Coordinates of C-alpha atoms and ligand atoms in Angstrom, one line a residue:
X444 CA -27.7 -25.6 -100.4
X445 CA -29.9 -22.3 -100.6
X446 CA -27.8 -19.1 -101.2
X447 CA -28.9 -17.4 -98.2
X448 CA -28.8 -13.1 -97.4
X449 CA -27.1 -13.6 -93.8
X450 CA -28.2 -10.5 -91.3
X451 CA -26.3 -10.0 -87.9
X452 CA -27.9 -8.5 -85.3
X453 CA -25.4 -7.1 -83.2
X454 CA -25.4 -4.7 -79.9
X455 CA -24.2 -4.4 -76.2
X456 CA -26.5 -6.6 -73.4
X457 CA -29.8 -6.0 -73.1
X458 CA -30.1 -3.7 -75.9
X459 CA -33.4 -5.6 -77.3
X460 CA -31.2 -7.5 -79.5
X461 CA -33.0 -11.4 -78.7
X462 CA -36.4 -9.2 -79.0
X463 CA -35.5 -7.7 -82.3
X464 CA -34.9 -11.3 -83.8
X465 CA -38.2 -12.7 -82.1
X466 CA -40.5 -9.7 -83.7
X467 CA -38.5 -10.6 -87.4
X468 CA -39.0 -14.7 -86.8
X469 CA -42.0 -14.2 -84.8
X470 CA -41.2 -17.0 -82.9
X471 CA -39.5 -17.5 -79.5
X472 CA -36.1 -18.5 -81.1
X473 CA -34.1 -16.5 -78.9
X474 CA -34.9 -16.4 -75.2
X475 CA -35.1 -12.8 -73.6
X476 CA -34.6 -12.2 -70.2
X477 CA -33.3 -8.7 -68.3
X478 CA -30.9 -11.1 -67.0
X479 CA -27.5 -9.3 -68.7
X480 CA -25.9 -12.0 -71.0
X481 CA -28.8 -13.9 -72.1
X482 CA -27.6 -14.9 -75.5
X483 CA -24.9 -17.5 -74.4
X484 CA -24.3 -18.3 -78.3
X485 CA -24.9 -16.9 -81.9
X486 CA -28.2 -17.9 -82.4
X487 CA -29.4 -18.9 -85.7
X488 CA -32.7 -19.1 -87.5
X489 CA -33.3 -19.9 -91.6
X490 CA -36.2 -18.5 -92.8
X491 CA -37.6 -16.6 -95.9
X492 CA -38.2 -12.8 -95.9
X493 CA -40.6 -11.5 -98.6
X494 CA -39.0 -9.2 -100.6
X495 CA -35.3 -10.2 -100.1
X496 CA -35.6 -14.4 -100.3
X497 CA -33.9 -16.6 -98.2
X498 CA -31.9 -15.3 -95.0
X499 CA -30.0 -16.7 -92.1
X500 CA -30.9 -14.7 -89.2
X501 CA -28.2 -14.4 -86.6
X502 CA -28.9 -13.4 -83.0
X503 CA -25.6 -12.1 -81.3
X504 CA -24.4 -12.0 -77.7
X505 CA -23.9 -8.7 -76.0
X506 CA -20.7 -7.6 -77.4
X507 CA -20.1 -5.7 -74.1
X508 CA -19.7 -8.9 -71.5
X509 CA -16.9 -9.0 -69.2
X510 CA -14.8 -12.0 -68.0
X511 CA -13.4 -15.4 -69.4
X512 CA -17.0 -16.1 -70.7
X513 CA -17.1 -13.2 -72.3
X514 CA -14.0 -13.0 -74.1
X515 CA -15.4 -16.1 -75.9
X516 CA -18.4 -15.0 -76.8
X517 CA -17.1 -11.7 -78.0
X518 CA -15.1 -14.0 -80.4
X519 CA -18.0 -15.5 -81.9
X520 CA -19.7 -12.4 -82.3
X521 CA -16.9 -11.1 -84.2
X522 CA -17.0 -14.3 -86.6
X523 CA -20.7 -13.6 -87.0
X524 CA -19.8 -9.8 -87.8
X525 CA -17.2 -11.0 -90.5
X526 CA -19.8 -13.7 -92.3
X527 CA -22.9 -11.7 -92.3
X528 CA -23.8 -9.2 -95.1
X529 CA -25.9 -6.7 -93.1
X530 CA -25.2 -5.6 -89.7
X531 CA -28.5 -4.8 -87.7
X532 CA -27.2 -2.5 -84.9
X533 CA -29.5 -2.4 -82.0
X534 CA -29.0 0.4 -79.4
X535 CA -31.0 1.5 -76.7
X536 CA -30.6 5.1 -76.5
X537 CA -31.4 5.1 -72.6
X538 CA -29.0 3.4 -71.8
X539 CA -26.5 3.2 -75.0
X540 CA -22.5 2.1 -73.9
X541 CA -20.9 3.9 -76.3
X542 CA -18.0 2.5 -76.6
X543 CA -19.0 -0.7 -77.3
X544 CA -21.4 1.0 -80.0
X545 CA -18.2 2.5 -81.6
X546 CA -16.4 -0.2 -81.6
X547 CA -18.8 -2.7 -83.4
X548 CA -19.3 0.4 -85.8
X549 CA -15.4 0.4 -86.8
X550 CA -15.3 -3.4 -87.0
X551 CA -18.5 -3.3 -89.3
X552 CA -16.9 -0.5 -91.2
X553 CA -13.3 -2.1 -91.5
X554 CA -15.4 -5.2 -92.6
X555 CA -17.1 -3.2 -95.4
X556 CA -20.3 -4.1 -93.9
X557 CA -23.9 -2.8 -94.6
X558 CA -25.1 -1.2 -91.6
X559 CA -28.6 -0.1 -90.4
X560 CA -29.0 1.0 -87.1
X561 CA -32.4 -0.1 -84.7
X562 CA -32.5 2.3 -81.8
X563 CA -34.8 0.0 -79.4
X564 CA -37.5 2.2 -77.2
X565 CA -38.3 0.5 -73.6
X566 CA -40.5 3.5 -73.2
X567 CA -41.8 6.3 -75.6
X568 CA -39.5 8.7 -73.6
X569 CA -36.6 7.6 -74.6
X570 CA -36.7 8.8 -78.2
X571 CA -36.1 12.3 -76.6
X572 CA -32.6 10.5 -75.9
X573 CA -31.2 9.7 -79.7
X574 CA -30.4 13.5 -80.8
X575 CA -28.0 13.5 -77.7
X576 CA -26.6 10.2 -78.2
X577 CA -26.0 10.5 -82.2
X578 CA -24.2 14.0 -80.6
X579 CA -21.6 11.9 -79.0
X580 CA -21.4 9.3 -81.9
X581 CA -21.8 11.2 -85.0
X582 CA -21.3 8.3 -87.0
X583 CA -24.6 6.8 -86.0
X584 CA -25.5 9.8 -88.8
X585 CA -24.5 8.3 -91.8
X586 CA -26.7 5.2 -91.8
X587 CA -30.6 4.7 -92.0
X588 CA -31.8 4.2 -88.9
X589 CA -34.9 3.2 -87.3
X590 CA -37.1 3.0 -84.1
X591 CA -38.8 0.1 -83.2
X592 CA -40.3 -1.3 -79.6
X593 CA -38.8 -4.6 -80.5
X594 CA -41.5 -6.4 -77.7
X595 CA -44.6 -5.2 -79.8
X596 CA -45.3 -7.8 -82.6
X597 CA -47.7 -4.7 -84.5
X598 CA -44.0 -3.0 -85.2
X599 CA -42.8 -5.9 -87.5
X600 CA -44.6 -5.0 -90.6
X601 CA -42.4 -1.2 -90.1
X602 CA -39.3 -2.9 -89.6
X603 CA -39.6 -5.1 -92.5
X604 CA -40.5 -2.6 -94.6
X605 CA -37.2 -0.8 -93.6
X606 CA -35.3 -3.8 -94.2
X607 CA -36.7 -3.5 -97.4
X608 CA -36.4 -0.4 -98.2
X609 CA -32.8 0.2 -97.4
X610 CA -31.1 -3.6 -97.4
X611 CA -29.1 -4.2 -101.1
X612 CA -29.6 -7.7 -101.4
X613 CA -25.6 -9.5 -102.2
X614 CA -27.0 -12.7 -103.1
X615 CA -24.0 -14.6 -105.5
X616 CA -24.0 -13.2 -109.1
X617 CA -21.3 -15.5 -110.3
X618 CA -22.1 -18.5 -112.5
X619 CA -21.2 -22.1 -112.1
X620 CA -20.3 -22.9 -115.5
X621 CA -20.5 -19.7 -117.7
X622 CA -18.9 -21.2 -120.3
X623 CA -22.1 -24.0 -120.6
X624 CA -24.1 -23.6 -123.3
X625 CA -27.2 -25.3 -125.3
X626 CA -27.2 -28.9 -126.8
X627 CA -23.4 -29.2 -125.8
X628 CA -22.3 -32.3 -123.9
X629 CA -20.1 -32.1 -120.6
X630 CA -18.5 -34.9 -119.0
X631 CA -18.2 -35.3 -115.2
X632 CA -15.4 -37.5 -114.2
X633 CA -16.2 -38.7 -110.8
X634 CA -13.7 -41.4 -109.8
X635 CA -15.6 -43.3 -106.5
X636 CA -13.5 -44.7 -103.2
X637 CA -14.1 -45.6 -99.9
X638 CA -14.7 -42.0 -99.2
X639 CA -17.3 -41.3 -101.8
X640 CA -20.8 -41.1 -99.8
X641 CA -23.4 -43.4 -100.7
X642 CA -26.4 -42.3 -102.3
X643 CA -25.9 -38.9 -103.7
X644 CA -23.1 -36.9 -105.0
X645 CA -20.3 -34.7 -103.7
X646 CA -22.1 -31.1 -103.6
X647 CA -20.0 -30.0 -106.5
X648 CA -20.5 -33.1 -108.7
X649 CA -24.2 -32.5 -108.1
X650 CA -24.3 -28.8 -108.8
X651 CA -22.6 -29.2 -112.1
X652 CA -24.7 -31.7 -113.1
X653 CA -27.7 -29.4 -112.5
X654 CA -26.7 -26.6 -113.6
X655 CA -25.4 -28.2 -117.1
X656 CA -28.8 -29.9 -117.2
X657 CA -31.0 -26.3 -116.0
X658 CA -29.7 -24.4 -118.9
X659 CA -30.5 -27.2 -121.6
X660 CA -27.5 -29.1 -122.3
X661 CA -26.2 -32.9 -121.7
X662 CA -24.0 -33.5 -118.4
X663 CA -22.7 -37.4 -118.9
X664 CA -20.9 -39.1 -116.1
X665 CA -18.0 -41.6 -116.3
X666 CA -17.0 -43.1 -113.1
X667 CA -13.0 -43.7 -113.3
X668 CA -11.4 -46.8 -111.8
X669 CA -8.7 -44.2 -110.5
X670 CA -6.0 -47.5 -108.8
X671 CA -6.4 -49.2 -112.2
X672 CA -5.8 -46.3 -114.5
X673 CA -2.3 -45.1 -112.2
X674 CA -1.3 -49.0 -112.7
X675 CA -1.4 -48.2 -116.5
X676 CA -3.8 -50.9 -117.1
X677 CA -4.9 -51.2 -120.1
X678 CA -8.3 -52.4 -119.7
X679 CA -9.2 -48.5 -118.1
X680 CA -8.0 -46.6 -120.9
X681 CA -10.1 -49.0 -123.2
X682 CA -13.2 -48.5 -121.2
X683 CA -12.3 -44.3 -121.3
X684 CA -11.5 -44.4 -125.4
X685 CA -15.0 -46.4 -126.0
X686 CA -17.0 -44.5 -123.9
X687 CA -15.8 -41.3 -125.4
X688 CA -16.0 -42.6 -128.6
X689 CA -19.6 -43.9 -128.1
X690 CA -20.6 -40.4 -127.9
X691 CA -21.6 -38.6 -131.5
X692 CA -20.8 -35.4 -130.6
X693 CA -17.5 -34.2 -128.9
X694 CA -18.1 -32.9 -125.6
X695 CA -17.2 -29.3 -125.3
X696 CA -15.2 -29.9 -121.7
X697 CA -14.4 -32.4 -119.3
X698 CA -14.9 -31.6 -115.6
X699 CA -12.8 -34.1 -113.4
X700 CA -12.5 -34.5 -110.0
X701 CA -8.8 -32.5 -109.4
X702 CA -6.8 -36.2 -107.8
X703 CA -7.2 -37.4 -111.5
X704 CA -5.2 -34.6 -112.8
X705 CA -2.2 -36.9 -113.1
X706 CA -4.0 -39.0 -115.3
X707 CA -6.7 -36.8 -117.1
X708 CA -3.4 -34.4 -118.3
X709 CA -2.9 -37.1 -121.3
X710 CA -5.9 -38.7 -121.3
X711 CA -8.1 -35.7 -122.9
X712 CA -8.3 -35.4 -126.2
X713 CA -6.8 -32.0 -127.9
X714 CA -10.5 -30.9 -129.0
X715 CA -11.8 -31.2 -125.2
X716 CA -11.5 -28.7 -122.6
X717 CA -10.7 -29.8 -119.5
X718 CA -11.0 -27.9 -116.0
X719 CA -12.4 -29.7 -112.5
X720 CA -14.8 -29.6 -110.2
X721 CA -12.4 -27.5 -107.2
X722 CA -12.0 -24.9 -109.7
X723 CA -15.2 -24.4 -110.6
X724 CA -16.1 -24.4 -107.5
X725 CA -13.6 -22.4 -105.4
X726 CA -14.2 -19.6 -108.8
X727 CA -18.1 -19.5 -107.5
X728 CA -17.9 -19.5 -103.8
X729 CA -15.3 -16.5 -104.1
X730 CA -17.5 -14.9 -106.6
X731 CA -15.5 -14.8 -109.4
X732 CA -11.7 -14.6 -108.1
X733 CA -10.4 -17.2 -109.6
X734 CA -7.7 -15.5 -111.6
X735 CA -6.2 -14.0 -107.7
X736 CA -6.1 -18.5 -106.9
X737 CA -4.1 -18.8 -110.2
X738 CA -1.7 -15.8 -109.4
X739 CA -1.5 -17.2 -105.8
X740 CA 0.2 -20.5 -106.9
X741 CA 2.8 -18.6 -108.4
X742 CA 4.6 -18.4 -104.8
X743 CA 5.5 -22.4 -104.9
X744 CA 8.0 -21.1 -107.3
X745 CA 10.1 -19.6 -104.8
X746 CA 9.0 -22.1 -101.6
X747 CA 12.4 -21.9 -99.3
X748 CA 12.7 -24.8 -96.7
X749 CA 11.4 -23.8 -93.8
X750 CA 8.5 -22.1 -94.9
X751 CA 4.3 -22.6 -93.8
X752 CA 1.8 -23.7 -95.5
X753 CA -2.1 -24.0 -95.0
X754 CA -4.5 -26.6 -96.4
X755 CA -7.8 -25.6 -95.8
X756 CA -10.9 -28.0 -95.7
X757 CA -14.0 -26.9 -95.3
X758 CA -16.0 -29.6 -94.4
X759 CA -15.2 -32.8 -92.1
X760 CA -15.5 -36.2 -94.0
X761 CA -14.7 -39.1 -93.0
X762 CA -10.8 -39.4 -94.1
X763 CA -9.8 -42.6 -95.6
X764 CA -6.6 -43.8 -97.1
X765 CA -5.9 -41.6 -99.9
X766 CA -7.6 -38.3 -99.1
X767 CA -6.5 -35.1 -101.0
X768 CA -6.0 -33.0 -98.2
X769 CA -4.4 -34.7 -95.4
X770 CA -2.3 -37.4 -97.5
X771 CA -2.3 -36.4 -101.3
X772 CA -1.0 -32.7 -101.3
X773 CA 1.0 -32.7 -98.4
X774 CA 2.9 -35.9 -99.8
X775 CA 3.1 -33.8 -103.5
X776 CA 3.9 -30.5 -101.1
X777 CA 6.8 -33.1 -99.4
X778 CA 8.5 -34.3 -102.7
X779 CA 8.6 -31.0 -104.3
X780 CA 9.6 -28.9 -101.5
X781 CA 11.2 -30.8 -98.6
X782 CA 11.4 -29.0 -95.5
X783 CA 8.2 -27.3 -96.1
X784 CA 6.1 -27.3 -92.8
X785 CA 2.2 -27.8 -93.2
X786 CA -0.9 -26.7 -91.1
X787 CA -4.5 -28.2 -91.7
X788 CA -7.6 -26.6 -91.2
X789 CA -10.6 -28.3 -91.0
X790 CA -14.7 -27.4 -91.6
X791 CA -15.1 -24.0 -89.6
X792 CA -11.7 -23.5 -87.8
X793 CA -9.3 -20.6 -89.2
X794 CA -6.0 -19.5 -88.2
X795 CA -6.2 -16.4 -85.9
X796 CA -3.5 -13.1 -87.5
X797 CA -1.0 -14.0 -85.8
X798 CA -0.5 -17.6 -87.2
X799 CA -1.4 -16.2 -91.1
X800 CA 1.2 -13.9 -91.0
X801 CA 3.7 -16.7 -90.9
X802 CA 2.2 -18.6 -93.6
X803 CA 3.4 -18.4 -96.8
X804 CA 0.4 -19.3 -98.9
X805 CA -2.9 -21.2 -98.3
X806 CA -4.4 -24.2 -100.0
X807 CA -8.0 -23.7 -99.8
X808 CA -10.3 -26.5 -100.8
X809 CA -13.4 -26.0 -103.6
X810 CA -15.2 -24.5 -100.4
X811 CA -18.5 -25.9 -101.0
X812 CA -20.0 -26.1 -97.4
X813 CA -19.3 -23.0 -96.2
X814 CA -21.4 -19.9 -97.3
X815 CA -19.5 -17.4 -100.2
X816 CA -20.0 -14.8 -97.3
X817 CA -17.1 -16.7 -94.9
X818 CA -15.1 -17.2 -98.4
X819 CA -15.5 -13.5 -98.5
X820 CA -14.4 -13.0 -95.1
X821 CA -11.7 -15.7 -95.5
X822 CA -10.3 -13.7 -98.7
X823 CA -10.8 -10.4 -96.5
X824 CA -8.5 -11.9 -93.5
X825 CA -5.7 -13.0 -96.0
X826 CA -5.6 -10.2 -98.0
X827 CA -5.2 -7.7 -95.2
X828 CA -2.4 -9.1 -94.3
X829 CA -1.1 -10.3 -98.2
X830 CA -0.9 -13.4 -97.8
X831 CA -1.5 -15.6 -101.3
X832 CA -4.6 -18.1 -101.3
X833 CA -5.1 -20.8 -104.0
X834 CA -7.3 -23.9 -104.5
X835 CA -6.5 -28.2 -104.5
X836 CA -7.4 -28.1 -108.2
X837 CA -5.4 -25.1 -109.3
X838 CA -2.1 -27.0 -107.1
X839 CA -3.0 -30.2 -108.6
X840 CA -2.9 -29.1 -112.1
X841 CA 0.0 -26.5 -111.2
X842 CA 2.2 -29.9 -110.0
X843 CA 1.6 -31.6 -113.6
X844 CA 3.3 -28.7 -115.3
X845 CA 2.3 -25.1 -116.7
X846 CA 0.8 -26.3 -119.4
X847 CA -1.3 -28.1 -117.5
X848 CA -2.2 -25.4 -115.0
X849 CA -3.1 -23.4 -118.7
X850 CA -5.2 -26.0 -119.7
X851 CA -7.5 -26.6 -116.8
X852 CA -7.8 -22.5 -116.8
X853 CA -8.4 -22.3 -120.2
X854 CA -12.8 -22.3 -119.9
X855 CA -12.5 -19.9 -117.2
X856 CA -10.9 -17.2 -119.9
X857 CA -8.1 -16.9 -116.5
Ligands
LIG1194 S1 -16.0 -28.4 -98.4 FE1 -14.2 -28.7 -99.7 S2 -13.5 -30.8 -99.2 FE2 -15.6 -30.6 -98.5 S3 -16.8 -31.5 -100.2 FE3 -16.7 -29.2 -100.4 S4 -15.0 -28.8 -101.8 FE4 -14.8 -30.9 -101.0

């Protein structure tokens, strides 16, 4: 998946907002009509801006609509506000609503959003407008702004340049694997099942395996008979001992898929690193936070009956048997601490404030299908309101033991 810059564009109805995202696409992606309330939905469109790489545009609906309908939509505006990482603001200074304009200002504000603002001309005279309308909303000041007539196609050369010149790029920083380097061997242990898709690897599996091969050393896979090896048999650990000692030199760590943490605790060696493919991943799509996941399980210390828990999935496979989320955590979460109520979440959905502030901590998934700007905005929700956010791998290593938990953090320097 492409790490994409994701702009907003984000105004009341009818401010030119539809128009704005057709002149940047320069196709009819987003229908405009002078009907108010045009945009019935976010709008999306991928593309690649020169200059700034790949983006995910996002076409709003008017923020200003009244009714049932529009209650919704104002909903999904405000998810698209909390994802994105540069909120265009169109306003048309003839006709401006300026409450609405406040308001999307504080919410992009209280988001810690990058804001520049697109004042959208019908006609020349309303430029004559802006100096009166920044009057009554000062804080229109403070960010570059632009004018644009968002209908004519000869303005989107200007307004890209002004994306350009003022837009700071937030594309991820982080690292898979910064602990990889030359000529070292990794081993990925992928145990298959009935979920496992055919044909490809999970996301995670694939991206380690790329990255470990991009920057010049040796990924090696073992596929673990996961039944067989928690039946003790001895046949499994055989085929484990000979294919690690077929290799000639030591692999520096093994990655593991986090359900095999019950076995992998005693089956790595003492001169292998061991860590999994949750951790690694959940460290990357949060940019780097994975010391605030370790902290976070902490809280299971002092889990009182009665408390809530969320597990968080973000993606929706097929569920079969087995499956981490909905059977193997909450039966770990059931032994450990009866009486323990748990809440899943699944691909997109998230609880609204209310519901987090009575949970106690949440279980979040390596997080590999969502972008690291809703991480970000996931992170920014919970930690508003303090409430403690971990990962599957980090739990299932924390359930083995604190030694355990040590070990699997140990490449991560956490
Ligand atoms: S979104 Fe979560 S559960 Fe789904 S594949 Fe990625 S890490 Fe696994």
């Amino acid at each position: 998946m492409t790490e994409r810059e994701i702009i907003g564009i984000f105004g009341t109805m009818n401010a030119g907002k539809s128009s704005l995202m057709n002149l940047i696409t320069q196709q009819e992606s987003s229908i405009v009509d002078a009907a108010p309330g045009t945009t019935a939905d976010t709008r999306v469109t991928l593309m690649e801006l020169h200059g700034i790489g790949p983006v995910k545009l996002m076409d709003t609906a008017g923020y200003d609509e009244s009714e049932l309908l529009g209650e919704k939509k104002r909903k999904k505006v405000t998810a698209a506000l909390k994802e994105c990482d540069l909120v265009l603001l169109v306003i048309d200074p003839a006709s401006p609503n300026l409450p609405t304009g406040k308001l999307l200002l504080e919410q992009s504000l209280a988001e810690e959003k990058q804001i520049l603002v697109i004042y959208n001309l019908f006609a020349p005279e309303d430029e004559a407008k802006i100096a009166e309308l920044e009057a009554l909303l000062p804080a229109l000041r403070q960010f570059p702004k632009m004018t644009v007539s968002a209908i004519l196609p000869e303005m989107r050369s200007r307004l890209l340049a002004f994306l350009l010149d003022y837009y700071i790029p937030k594309n991820n920083p982080t690292e898979l694997l910064p602990f990889v380097q030359p000529n070292e061997f990794y081993i990925l242990n992928i145990p298959m099942d009935e979920e496992t898709p055919p044909g490809r690897y999970l996301r995670p599996q694939a991206m380690a395996e790329e990255y470990i091969t991009r920057h010049w050393a040796y990924p090696v896979s073992f596929r673990m008979n996961l039944g067989k090896a928690r039946r003790n048999d001895p046949d499994e650990k055989a085929r484990w001992e000979s294919f690690l000692g077929s290799l000639k030199r030591r692999p520096k760590v093994i990655i593991t898929d986090s359900q095999a943490m019950d076995i992998m605790k005693s089956w790595t060696p003492d001169d292998i690193q061991l860590t999994t493919f949750s951790i690694m991943m959940i460290n990357y799509m949060s940019r780097g936070k994975l010391a605030d996941f370790a902290t976070a399980v902490r809280v299971l210390d002092n889990l009182q009956h009665g408390d809530s828990i969320v597990i968080a999935e973000a993606c929706n496979h097929s569920r079969i048997k087995e499956d981490i989320g909905t059977v193997q955590i909450p039966n770990l979460l059931a032994q450990r601490f009866p009486g323990v109520t748990v809440q899943h979440i699944f691909g997109r959905e998230w609880p609204d404030e209310e519901e987090l502030k009575r949970t106690k901590l949440v279980i979040h998934c390596g997080g590999c299908m969502i972008t690291p700007q809703r991480m970000a905005a996931r992170l920014r929700d919970l930690g508003k309101l303090n409430v403690p956010i971990t990962n599957y791998g980090i739990f299932l290593s924390y359930v083995q033991g604190k030694k355990v938990l040590e070990q699997v953090l140990m490449p991560w320097k956490v």
